[in-house]
PDB file of C-alpha atoms in Angstrom:
ATOM      1  CA  MET S  22      -0.054  -0.108   0.212  1.00 49.00           C
ATOM      2  CA  GLU S  23       3.121   2.333  -0.735  1.00 50.00           C
ATOM      3  CA  HIS S  24       0.579   4.043  -3.257  1.00 48.00           C
ATOM      4  CA  ASN S  25      -1.481   6.424  -0.343  1.00 46.00           C
ATOM      5  CA  ASN S  26       0.980   8.826  -0.187  1.00 45.00           C
ATOM      6  CA  ILE S  27       0.521  11.412  -3.553  1.00 40.00           C
ATOM      7  CA  VAL S  28       0.654  14.491  -4.182  1.00 40.00           C
ATOM      8  CA  THR S  29      -2.390  16.377  -6.631  1.00 40.00           C
ATOM      9  CA  ALA S  30      -1.142  18.167  -9.501  1.00 43.00           C
ATOM     10  CA  ALA S  31      -3.313  21.341 -10.972  1.00 42.00           C
ATOM     11  CA  GLY S  32      -3.756  19.212 -14.054  1.00 50.00           C
ATOM     12  CA  ASP S  33      -2.636  16.921 -17.376  1.00 50.00           C
ATOM     13  CA  GLN S  34       0.582  18.563 -18.428  1.00 50.00           C
ATOM     14  CA  PRO S  35       0.410  18.183 -22.405  1.00 51.00           C
ATOM     15  CA  GLY S  36       3.589  17.739 -23.836  1.00 53.00           C
ATOM     16  CA  LYS S  37       6.044  14.424 -24.086  1.00 58.00           C
ATOM     17  CA  GLY S  38       6.080  14.501 -20.802  1.00 68.00           C
ATOM     18  CA  LEU S  39       2.762  13.267 -21.139  1.00 79.00           C
ATOM     19  CA  ALA S  40       3.653   9.774 -22.529  1.00 82.00           C
ATOM     20  CA  LEU S  41       6.416   9.527 -19.577  1.00 85.00           C
ATOM     21  CA  ALA S  42       4.416  10.055 -17.323  1.00 83.00           C
ATOM     22  CA  TYR S  43       1.620   7.322 -17.798  1.00 86.00           C
ATOM     23  CA  LEU S  44       4.614   5.175 -18.284  1.00 90.00           C
ATOM     24  CA  ALA S  45       5.353   5.751 -14.482  1.00 88.00           C
ATOM     25  CA  ILE S  46       2.555   4.875 -13.331  1.00 86.00           C
ATOM     26  CA  PHE S  47       2.529   1.510 -16.150  1.00 90.00           C
ATOM     27  CA  ALA S  48       5.745   1.082 -13.622  1.00 92.00           C
ATOM     28  CA  ALA S  49       4.658   1.374 -10.514  1.00 88.00           C
ATOM     29  CA  VAL S  50       1.080  -0.536 -11.501  1.00 88.00           C
ATOM     30  CA  VAL S  51       2.972  -3.437 -12.590  1.00 93.00           C
ATOM     31  CA  PHE S  52       6.127  -2.666  -9.613  1.00 94.00           C
ATOM     32  CA  TRP S  53       3.503  -2.975  -6.748  1.00 90.00           C
ATOM     33  CA  GLY S  54       0.928  -6.059  -8.710  1.00 90.00           C
ATOM     34  CA  LEU S  55       4.414  -8.092  -8.314  1.00 94.00           C
ATOM     35  CA  SER S  56       4.987  -7.036  -4.724  1.00 92.00           C
ATOM     36  CA  PHE S  57       1.705  -9.743  -3.077  1.00 91.00           C
ATOM     37  CA  VAL S  58       4.037 -12.030  -5.309  1.00 93.00           C
ATOM     38  CA  ALA S  59       6.962 -11.224  -3.611  1.00 94.00           C
ATOM     39  CA  SER S  60       5.739 -11.213  -0.422  1.00 93.00           C
ATOM     40  CA  LYS S  61       4.526 -14.737  -0.871  1.00 93.00           C
ATOM     41  CA  ILE S  62       8.270 -16.068  -1.764  1.00 94.00           C
ATOM     42  CA  ALA S  63      10.012 -14.023   0.396  1.00 93.00           C
ATOM     43  CA  LEU S  64       8.017 -15.366   3.546  1.00 91.00           C
ATOM     44  CA  GLU S  65       8.473 -19.132   2.239  1.00 90.00           C
ATOM     45  CA  THR S  66      11.935 -18.686   5.063  1.00 91.00           C
ATOM     46  CA  ILE S  67      11.882 -15.031   5.948  1.00 92.00           C
ATOM     47  CA  PRO S  68       9.169 -14.846   9.345  1.00 92.00           C
ATOM     48  CA  ILE S  69       6.855 -12.011   9.427  1.00 92.00           C
ATOM     49  CA  PHE S  70       8.248  -9.131  11.782  1.00 93.00           C
ATOM     50  CA  THR S  71      11.815  -9.865  10.330  1.00 92.00           C
ATOM     51  CA  LEU S  72      10.665  -9.039   7.086  1.00 92.00           C
ATOM     52  CA  ILE S  73       8.935  -6.225   7.638  1.00 91.00           C
ATOM     53  CA  PHE S  74      11.845  -4.628   9.786  1.00 93.00           C
ATOM     54  CA  ILE S  75      14.456  -5.257   6.944  1.00 91.00           C
ATOM     55  CA  ARG S  76      12.328  -4.108   4.229  1.00 88.00           C
ATOM     56  CA  PHE S  77      11.589  -0.476   6.000  1.00 89.00           C
ATOM     57  CA  PHE S  78      15.007  -0.885   7.660  1.00 93.00           C
ATOM     58  CA  LEU S  79      16.725  -0.457   3.939  1.00 90.00           C
ATOM     59  CA  ALA S  80      14.459   1.905   2.662  1.00 87.00           C
ATOM     60  CA  ALA S  81      14.694   3.905   5.791  1.00 90.00           C
ATOM     61  CA  LEU S  82      18.456   4.135   4.579  1.00 92.00           C
ATOM     62  CA  LEU S  83      18.188   4.910   1.030  1.00 87.00           C
ATOM     63  CA  PHE S  84      15.721   7.954   2.027  1.00 87.00           C
ATOM     64  CA  THR S  85      18.326   8.878   4.562  1.00 90.00           C
ATOM     65  CA  GLY S  86      20.721   8.898   1.987  1.00 90.00           C
ATOM     66  CA  ILE S  87      18.512  11.454  -0.734  1.00 87.00           C
ATOM     67  CA  TRP S  88      17.981  13.199   2.788  1.00 89.00           C
ATOM     68  CA  LEU S  89      21.909  13.832   3.280  1.00 90.00           C
ATOM     69  CA  LYS S  90      21.663  15.472   0.086  1.00 89.00           C
ATOM     70  CA  THR S  91      18.513  17.817   0.106  1.00 86.00           C
ATOM     71  CA  GLY S  92      18.389  18.410   3.569  1.00 86.00           C
ATOM     72  CA  PHE S  93      16.353  16.749   6.333  1.00 86.00           C
ATOM     73  CA  PRO S  94      12.754  17.160   6.713  1.00 83.00           C
ATOM     74  CA  ARG S  95      11.829  20.146   9.337  1.00 83.00           C
ATOM     75  CA  LEU S  96       8.512  19.063  10.733  1.00 81.00           C
ATOM     76  CA  LEU S  97       6.756  21.200  13.399  1.00 81.00           C
ATOM     77  CA  LYS S  98       5.882  19.621  16.315  1.00 83.00           C
ATOM     78  CA  LYS S  99       2.363  19.014  15.786  1.00 83.00           C
ATOM     79  CA  ASP S 100       3.499  17.198  12.637  1.00 82.00           C
ATOM     80  CA  TRP S 101       5.734  14.747  14.377  1.00 85.00           C
ATOM     81  CA  ILE S 102       3.298  13.660  16.254  1.00 84.00           C
ATOM     82  CA  LYS S 103       0.943  13.427  13.800  1.00 83.00           C
ATOM     83  CA  ILE S 104       2.780  11.373  11.844  1.00 84.00           C
ATOM     84  CA  THR S 105       4.147   9.416  14.922  1.00 85.00           C
ATOM     85  CA  LEU S 106       0.628   8.273  15.278  1.00 84.00           C
ATOM     86  CA  LEU S 107      -0.607   8.075  11.939  1.00 83.00           C
ATOM     87  CA  SER S 108       2.679   5.439  11.497  1.00 85.00           C
ATOM     88  CA  LEU S 109       0.688   3.397  14.159  1.00 89.00           C
ATOM     89  CA  PHE S 110      -1.838   2.398  11.305  1.00 89.00           C
ATOM     90  CA  GLU S 111      -0.139   2.390   7.914  1.00 82.00           C
ATOM     91  CA  PRO S 112       2.964   1.037   7.638  1.00 84.00           C
ATOM     92  CA  GLY S 113       2.521   0.513  11.314  1.00 88.00           C
ATOM     93  CA  LEU S 114      -0.742  -2.689  11.443  1.00 91.00           C
ATOM     94  CA  TYR S 115      -1.458  -2.680   7.107  1.00 91.00           C
ATOM     95  CA  PHE S 116       2.182  -4.183   7.202  1.00 91.00           C
ATOM     96  CA  TYR S 117       1.802  -7.067   9.686  1.00 93.00           C
ATOM     97  CA  CYS S 118      -1.825  -7.124   8.600  1.00 94.00           C
ATOM     98  CA  GLU S 119      -1.307  -7.266   4.816  1.00 92.00           C
ATOM     99  CA  THR S 120       2.108  -9.326   5.392  1.00 92.00           C
ATOM    100  CA  LYS S 121       0.471 -11.868   8.280  1.00 92.00           C
ATOM    101  CA  GLY S 122      -2.918 -12.680   5.606  1.00 93.00           C
ATOM    102  CA  LEU S 123      -0.495 -13.087   2.236  1.00 92.00           C
ATOM    103  CA  SER S 124       0.663 -16.176   4.886  1.00 90.00           C
ATOM    104  CA  LEU S 125      -2.133 -17.704   4.524  1.00 90.00           C
ATOM    105  CA  THR S 126      -4.407 -16.490   1.415  1.00 89.00           C
ATOM    106  CA  SER S 127      -3.840 -16.466  -2.078  1.00 89.00           C
ATOM    107  CA  ALA S 128      -1.630 -13.286  -3.703  1.00 90.00           C
ATOM    108  CA  PRO S 129      -4.743 -12.854  -6.446  1.00 90.00           C
ATOM    109  CA  LYS S 130      -6.952 -12.765  -3.416  1.00 89.00           C
ATOM    110  CA  ALA S 131      -5.417 -10.335  -1.496  1.00 89.00           C
ATOM    111  CA  SER S 132      -4.353  -7.407  -3.500  1.00 89.00           C
ATOM    112  CA  LEU S 133      -8.367  -7.952  -5.005  1.00 88.00           C
ATOM    113  CA  ILE S 134      -9.778  -7.199  -1.196  1.00 90.00           C
ATOM    114  CA  ILE S 135      -6.802  -4.840  -0.811  1.00 88.00           C
ATOM    115  CA  ALA S 136      -8.752  -2.615  -4.122  1.00 86.00           C
ATOM    116  CA  THR S 137     -11.273  -1.688  -1.725  1.00 87.00           C
ATOM    117  CA  ILE S 138      -9.066   0.778   0.218  1.00 85.00           C
ATOM    118  CA  PRO S 139     -11.025   3.579  -1.649  1.00 83.00           C
ATOM    119  CA  VAL S 140     -14.168   1.772  -0.859  1.00 86.00           C
ATOM    120  CA  PHE S 141     -13.904   2.347   2.846  1.00 87.00           C
ATOM    121  CA  VAL S 142     -11.964   5.760   2.258  1.00 83.00           C
ATOM    122  CA  LEU S 143     -15.439   7.160   0.488  1.00 84.00           C
ATOM    123  CA  VAL S 144     -17.391   5.521   3.413  1.00 85.00           C
ATOM    124  CA  ALA S 145     -14.941   6.789   6.182  1.00 84.00           C
ATOM    125  CA  ALA S 146     -15.338  10.621   4.326  1.00 82.00           C
ATOM    126  CA  VAL S 147     -19.311  10.503   4.043  1.00 83.00           C
ATOM    127  CA  PHE S 148     -19.665   9.867   7.891  1.00 83.00           C
ATOM    128  CA  PHE S 149     -16.962  11.004   9.162  1.00 80.00           C
ATOM    129  CA  LEU S 150     -15.649  13.881   6.965  1.00 76.00           C
ATOM    130  CA  LYS S 151     -19.224  14.740   6.430  1.00 79.00           C
ATOM    131  CA  GLU S 152     -18.427  14.720   2.559  1.00 79.00           C
ATOM    132  CA  LYS S 153     -20.643  14.312  -0.558  1.00 83.00           C
ATOM    133  CA  ALA S 154     -21.286  11.081  -2.416  1.00 82.00           C
ATOM    134  CA  SER S 155     -23.687  10.226  -5.100  1.00 86.00           C
ATOM    135  CA  ARG S 156     -26.265   7.334  -5.468  1.00 88.00           C
ATOM    136  CA  LEU S 157     -24.064   5.801  -8.122  1.00 88.00           C
ATOM    137  CA  ASN S 158     -20.532   5.661  -5.712  1.00 86.00           C
ATOM    138  CA  PHE S 159     -22.956   4.141  -2.574  1.00 88.00           C
ATOM    139  CA  MET S 160     -24.565   1.664  -5.386  1.00 91.00           C
ATOM    140  CA  GLY S 161     -20.386   1.101  -6.221  1.00 87.00           C
ATOM    141  CA  VAL S 162     -20.222   0.010  -2.361  1.00 88.00           C
ATOM    142  CA  ALA S 163     -22.632  -2.352  -2.419  1.00 90.00           C
ATOM    143  CA  VAL S 164     -21.112  -3.860  -5.487  1.00 90.00           C
ATOM    144  CA  SER S 165     -17.973  -4.184  -4.228  1.00 87.00           C
ATOM    145  CA  LEU S 166     -18.968  -5.840  -1.070  1.00 87.00           C
ATOM    146  CA  ILE S 167     -20.953  -7.768  -2.662  1.00 90.00           C
ATOM    147  CA  GLY S 168     -17.985  -8.640  -4.825  1.00 87.00           C
ATOM    148  CA  ILE S 169     -15.731  -9.258  -1.590  1.00 85.00           C
ATOM    149  CA  GLY S 170     -18.914 -11.696  -0.445  1.00 85.00           C
ATOM    150  CA  ILE S 171     -18.515 -14.267  -3.943  1.00 85.00           C
ATOM    151  CA  LEU S 172     -15.016 -13.503  -3.742  1.00 84.00           C
ATOM    152  CA  VAL S 173     -13.886 -14.781  -0.203  1.00 79.00           C
ATOM    153  CA  ALA S 174     -16.830 -17.805  -0.444  1.00 78.00           C
ATOM    154  CA  GLY S 175     -15.322 -18.474  -4.196  1.00 72.00           C
ATOM    155  CA  GLY S 176     -18.084 -21.020  -4.809  1.00 55.00           C
ATOM    156  CA  ARG S 177     -17.263 -23.292  -2.311  1.00 58.00           C
ATOM    157  CA  GLU S 178     -18.171 -24.726   0.236  1.00 56.00           C
ATOM    158  CA  ILE S 179     -16.451 -22.584   3.422  1.00 55.00           C
ATOM    159  CA  GLU S 180     -14.941 -23.144   6.822  1.00 58.00           C
ATOM    160  CA  TRP S 181     -16.570 -20.548   9.237  1.00 54.00           C
ATOM    161  CA  SER S 182     -13.743 -20.378  11.805  1.00 57.00           C
ATOM    162  CA  LEU S 183     -11.516 -18.049  12.118  1.00 60.00           C
ATOM    163  CA  SER S 184      -8.486 -19.967  11.136  1.00 66.00           C
ATOM    164  CA  GLY S 185      -6.396 -20.419   7.686  1.00 78.00           C
ATOM    165  CA  GLU S 186      -7.857 -18.977   4.252  1.00 82.00           C
ATOM    166  CA  MET S 187     -10.651 -17.524   6.327  1.00 84.00           C
ATOM    167  CA  LEU S 188      -8.265 -15.817   9.101  1.00 89.00           C
ATOM    168  CA  GLY S 189      -6.029 -14.329   6.019  1.00 90.00           C
ATOM    169  CA  ASP S 190      -8.732 -12.409   4.532  1.00 89.00           C
ATOM    170  CA  ALA S 191      -9.702 -11.401   7.533  1.00 91.00           C
ATOM    171  CA  LEU S 192      -6.092  -9.819   8.535  1.00 93.00           C
ATOM    172  CA  VAL S 193      -5.957  -8.500   4.688  1.00 93.00           C
ATOM    173  CA  PHE S 194      -9.300  -7.205   5.776  1.00 91.00           C
ATOM    174  CA  GLY S 195      -7.484  -5.585   8.641  1.00 93.00           C
ATOM    175  CA  ALA S 196      -5.153  -3.746   6.873  1.00 92.00           C
ATOM    176  CA  VAL S 197      -8.069  -2.430   4.579  1.00 91.00           C
ATOM    177  CA  ILE S 198      -9.307  -0.446   7.453  1.00 92.00           C
ATOM    178  CA  ALA S 199      -5.812   0.504   8.754  1.00 91.00           C
ATOM    179  CA  ALA S 200      -5.547   2.250   5.531  1.00 86.00           C
ATOM    180  CA  SER S 201      -8.510   3.849   5.853  1.00 86.00           C
ATOM    181  CA  ILE S 202      -8.522   5.348   8.476  1.00 86.00           C
ATOM    182  CA  TYR S 203      -4.643   6.373   7.676  1.00 82.00           C
ATOM    183  CA  ILE S 204      -5.428   8.295   4.785  1.00 77.00           C
ATOM    184  CA  ILE S 205      -8.733   9.939   6.028  1.00 80.00           C
ATOM    185  CA  MET S 206      -6.319  11.136   9.066  1.00 77.00           C
ATOM    186  CA  ALA S 207      -3.913  12.407   7.136  1.00 72.00           C
ATOM    187  CA  ARG S 208      -5.180  13.951   4.172  1.00 69.00           C
ATOM    188  CA  ASP S 209      -4.320  17.838   5.391  1.00 69.00           C
ATOM    189  CA  LEU S 210       0.284  16.073   5.962  1.00 71.00           C
ATOM    190  CA  GLY S 211      -0.082  15.939   1.988  1.00 65.00           C
ATOM    191  CA  LEU S 212      -1.124  19.639   1.629  1.00 68.00           C
ATOM    192  CA  THR S 213       2.167  21.005   3.659  1.00 74.00           C
ATOM    193  CA  HIS S 214       4.517  18.107   3.262  1.00 74.00           C
ATOM    194  CA  SER S 215       6.330  16.417   0.179  1.00 72.00           C
ATOM    195  CA  ALA S 216       5.365  12.785  -0.344  1.00 69.00           C
ATOM    196  CA  LEU S 217       9.638  12.031  -0.282  1.00 74.00           C
ATOM    197  CA  THR S 218       8.627  13.407   3.208  1.00 80.00           C
ATOM    198  CA  ILE S 219       6.171  11.595   4.289  1.00 78.00           C
ATOM    199  CA  THR S 220       6.978   8.252   2.962  1.00 78.00           C
ATOM    200  CA  GLY S 221      10.145   8.804   3.962  1.00 83.00           C
ATOM    201  CA  LEU S 222       9.957   9.693   7.410  1.00 86.00           C
ATOM    202  CA  GLN S 223       6.622   6.588   7.556  1.00 84.00           C
ATOM    203  CA  SER S 224       9.572   4.019   6.031  1.00 86.00           C
ATOM    204  CA  LEU S 225      11.761   5.320   9.232  1.00 89.00           C
ATOM    205  CA  PHE S 226       9.087   5.530  11.758  1.00 89.00           C
ATOM    206  CA  ALA S 227       7.938   1.506  10.707  1.00 89.00           C
ATOM    207  CA  ALA S 228      11.297   0.435  11.220  1.00 92.00           C
ATOM    208  CA  THR S 229      11.465   1.381  14.613  1.00 92.00           C
ATOM    209  CA  LEU S 230       8.129   0.825  15.457  1.00 91.00           C
ATOM    210  CA  TYR S 231       8.479  -3.231  14.613  1.00 93.00           C
ATOM    211  CA  LEU S 232      12.555  -2.813  15.548  1.00 95.00           C
ATOM    212  CA  PRO S 233      11.413  -4.612  18.787  1.00 94.00           C
ATOM    213  CA  ALA S 234       9.326  -7.631  17.168  1.00 94.00           C
ATOM    214  CA  PHE S 235      12.407  -7.945  14.757  1.00 94.00           C
ATOM    215  CA  ILE S 236      15.022  -8.239  18.443  1.00 95.00           C
ATOM    216  CA  TRP S 237      12.656 -10.976  20.137  1.00 95.00           C
ATOM    217  CA  GLU S 238      11.909 -13.190  16.171  1.00 93.00           C
ATOM    218  CA  PHE S 239      15.812 -13.014  15.875  1.00 90.00           C
ATOM    219  CA  PRO S 240      16.807 -15.268  17.628  1.00 87.00           C
ATOM    220  CA  GLN S 241      13.849 -18.031  15.571  1.00 85.00           C
ATOM    221  CA  VAL S 242      15.597 -17.248  12.381  1.00 85.00           C
ATOM    222  CA  LYS S 243      16.789 -20.104  10.830  1.00 85.00           C
ATOM    223  CA  TRP S 244      19.326 -17.633   8.709  1.00 83.00           C
ATOM    224  CA  GLU S 245      21.426 -20.766   7.224  1.00 85.00           C
ATOM    225  CA  GLY S 246      17.704 -21.851   5.752  1.00 85.00           C
ATOM    226  CA  LEU S 247      17.516 -18.825   3.717  1.00 87.00           C
ATOM    227  CA  THR S 248      16.745 -19.282  -0.353  1.00 90.00           C
ATOM    228  CA  SER S 249      17.950 -17.568  -2.799  1.00 91.00           C
ATOM    229  CA  HIS S 250      14.625 -16.505  -3.810  1.00 92.00           C
ATOM    230  CA  SER S 251      13.150 -15.127  -0.412  1.00 91.00           C
ATOM    231  CA  LEU S 252      16.590 -12.870  -0.516  1.00 92.00           C
ATOM    232  CA  TRP S 253      15.850 -12.087  -4.444  1.00 94.00           C
ATOM    233  CA  ALA S 254      11.966 -10.904  -3.478  1.00 94.00           C
ATOM    234  CA  LEU S 255      13.338  -8.906  -0.045  1.00 92.00           C
ATOM    235  CA  CYS S 256      15.446  -6.854  -2.529  1.00 92.00           C
ATOM    236  CA  TYR S 257      12.160  -6.413  -4.758  1.00 94.00           C
ATOM    237  CA  LEU S 258      10.149  -4.750  -2.133  1.00 91.00           C
ATOM    238  CA  VAL S 259      12.883  -2.952  -0.491  1.00 88.00           C
ATOM    239  CA  ILE S 260      14.281  -1.210  -4.000  1.00 88.00           C
ATOM    240  CA  PHE S 261      11.349  -1.750  -6.637  1.00 91.00           C
ATOM    241  CA  ALA S 262       8.202  -1.825  -4.096  1.00 88.00           C
ATOM    242  CA  THR S 263       9.116   0.734  -1.994  1.00 80.00           C
ATOM    243  CA  CYS S 264      11.709   3.219  -3.455  1.00 79.00           C
ATOM    244  CA  ALA S 265      10.956   2.735  -7.032  1.00 84.00           C
ATOM    245  CA  ALA S 266       7.092   2.599  -7.538  1.00 84.00           C
ATOM    246  CA  PHE S 267       6.616   5.509  -4.959  1.00 75.00           C
ATOM    247  CA  PHE S 268       9.606   7.836  -7.486  1.00 77.00           C
ATOM    248  CA  CYS S 269       7.189   6.915 -10.544  1.00 84.00           C
ATOM    249  CA  TRP S 270       4.231   7.769  -9.223  1.00 78.00           C
ATOM    250  CA  ASN S 271       5.398  11.025  -7.244  1.00 71.00           C
ATOM    251  CA  TYR S 272       6.936  12.050 -10.817  1.00 77.00           C
ATOM    252  CA  SER S 273       3.807  10.766 -12.624  1.00 79.00           C
ATOM    253  CA  LEU S 274       1.802  13.744 -10.628  1.00 70.00           C
ATOM    254  CA  THR S 275       3.632  15.842 -11.531  1.00 71.00           C
ATOM    255  CA  LYS S 276       1.727  15.300 -14.739  1.00 76.00           C
ATOM    256  CA  ILE S 277      -1.033  14.461 -14.533  1.00 76.00           C
ATOM    257  CA  ARG S 278      -4.573  14.931 -12.534  1.00 69.00           C
ATOM    258  CA  ALA S 279      -4.400  12.087  -8.906  1.00 62.00           C
ATOM    259  CA  SER S 280      -8.031  11.108  -9.909  1.00 58.00           C
ATOM    260  CA  SER S 281      -6.611  10.715 -13.694  1.00 66.00           C
ATOM    261  CA  ALA S 282      -3.789   8.482 -12.441  1.00 68.00           C
ATOM    262  CA  SER S 283      -5.121   6.218  -9.719  1.00 66.00           C
ATOM    263  CA  VAL S 284      -8.139   4.464 -11.885  1.00 69.00           C
ATOM    264  CA  PHE S 285      -4.848   3.390 -13.200  1.00 77.00           C
ATOM    265  CA  LEU S 286      -4.137   1.592  -9.496  1.00 76.00           C
ATOM    266  CA  ASN S 287      -7.249  -1.328 -10.560  1.00 76.00           C
ATOM    267  CA  GLY S 288      -4.940  -3.009 -12.603  1.00 82.00           C
ATOM    268  CA  ILE S 289      -2.704  -3.596  -9.661  1.00 85.00           C
ATOM    269  CA  PRO S 290      -5.090  -6.789  -9.024  1.00 87.00           C
ATOM    270  CA  VAL S 291      -4.234  -7.897 -12.674  1.00 85.00           C
ATOM    271  CA  VAL S 292      -1.036  -8.110 -12.669  1.00 88.00           C
ATOM    272  CA  THR S 293      -0.959  -9.360  -9.294  1.00 89.00           C
ATOM    273  CA  ALA S 294      -3.175 -12.375 -10.823  1.00 87.00           C
ATOM    274  CA  LEU S 295      -0.681 -13.217 -13.295  1.00 88.00           C
ATOM    275  CA  ALA S 296       2.294 -13.047 -11.636  1.00 89.00           C
ATOM    276  CA  ALA S 297       0.929 -15.378  -9.228  1.00 90.00           C
ATOM    277  CA  TRP S 298      -0.390 -17.754 -11.608  1.00 89.00           C
ATOM    278  CA  VAL S 299       2.843 -17.487 -13.577  1.00 88.00           C
ATOM    279  CA  LEU S 300       5.330 -17.512 -10.576  1.00 89.00           C
ATOM    280  CA  LEU S 301       3.339 -19.715  -7.795  1.00 88.00           C
ATOM    281  CA  LYS S 302       0.790 -21.605  -9.693  1.00 87.00           C
ATOM    282  CA  GLU S 303      -1.850 -19.800  -7.632  1.00 85.00           C
ATOM    283  CA  SER S 304      -5.441 -19.006  -9.352  1.00 82.00           C
ATOM    284  CA  LEU S 305      -8.512 -17.609  -8.717  1.00 82.00           C
ATOM    285  CA  ASN S 306     -11.671 -20.316  -9.445  1.00 82.00           C
ATOM    286  CA  ALA S 307     -14.396 -18.936 -12.109  1.00 85.00           C
ATOM    287  CA  ALA S 308     -16.686 -17.877  -8.982  1.00 85.00           C
ATOM    288  CA  GLN S 309     -13.991 -16.518  -7.440  1.00 85.00           C
ATOM    289  CA  MET S 310     -13.004 -14.352 -10.778  1.00 88.00           C
ATOM    290  CA  SER S 311     -16.444 -13.521 -11.003  1.00 89.00           C
ATOM    291  CA  GLY S 312     -16.487 -11.742  -7.394  1.00 87.00           C
ATOM    292  CA  GLY S 313     -13.026 -10.077  -8.622  1.00 88.00           C
ATOM    293  CA  ALA S 314     -14.337  -8.383 -11.474  1.00 89.00           C
ATOM    294  CA  LEU S 315     -17.944  -7.297  -9.085  1.00 89.00           C
ATOM    295  CA  THR S 316     -14.712  -5.843  -6.420  1.00 88.00           C
ATOM    296  CA  LEU S 317     -13.604  -3.914  -9.669  1.00 88.00           C
ATOM    297  CA  ILE S 318     -16.409  -2.759 -11.073  1.00 90.00           C
ATOM    298  CA  GLY S 319     -17.799  -1.348  -7.886  1.00 87.00           C
ATOM    299  CA  VAL S 320     -14.663   0.891  -6.516  1.00 85.00           C
ATOM    300  CA  TYR S 321     -15.275   2.208  -9.893  1.00 84.00           C
ATOM    301  CA  MET S 322     -18.250   3.265  -9.917  1.00 86.00           C
ATOM    302  CA  ALA S 323     -17.330   4.602  -5.816  1.00 81.00           C
ATOM    303  CA  ASN S 324     -14.865   6.631  -7.006  1.00 74.00           C
ATOM    304  CA  MET S 325     -16.502   8.119  -9.674  1.00 75.00           C
ATOM    305  CA  ARG S 326     -17.754  11.881  -9.568  1.00 66.00           C
ATOM    306  CA  ARG S 327     -19.987  13.645 -11.910  1.00 47.00           C
TER     307      ARG S 327
END
């Protein structure tokens, strides 16, 4: 969910930079779509807290290197307090729920559930920020929830107990709620601070937050059992899913509207599904694909403006 921190361009900027901006969006969508598969591969031999800590520790080092050249961000005391609080939801709670959920459920299903974040943000904005939404938006919410129900049930008899795949789905939903709370609370930060500053500080806070859990888990890590696949997946998560995708997304938003760019984020589950099918041999059955399609249609409807 690295794509939550965005800056808004004034409008679509014509010229040769526009093609490069759309190429950057495409790259970001691919990077984030593959991140679900990379996490599954990394989790084969790297424990959850160790994976999350190393990912954000290395990302924090990269951002620190950038700040050494550009200058460290200067924030007001109230902004430091707010970013610290927000970091408890994301990356804190969000990445634990997403990563733990991925260890129990399939990557395509997890990515489709994560895709409903805009729907829950809309609902929260209506109830807590008193924002207005159209009937079509509320129809989109209903359609996406029906799609998620079909996706989770998957056209098969399911065990109604909070364990196994069902627990994984529930944890991924927990990540959706955490991200939605974060986005609602963080809206004003993007008006006064760059996405680089917010994302970099989040990486720093995440590494600090997960350090105690990493220390506790460290003796249990079987370092000799780490595979090259897991290590390459970890490198991918740090370099591409956390850093490169952010830079691509941030660049694209200097050329085109955020509302225009956000439509492309619905392609993330498609990338995940294809990659999981090729690399993990995971796939959705016909009922789950129908539910996934309904979910994406509902997300699009929920975010349409007149």
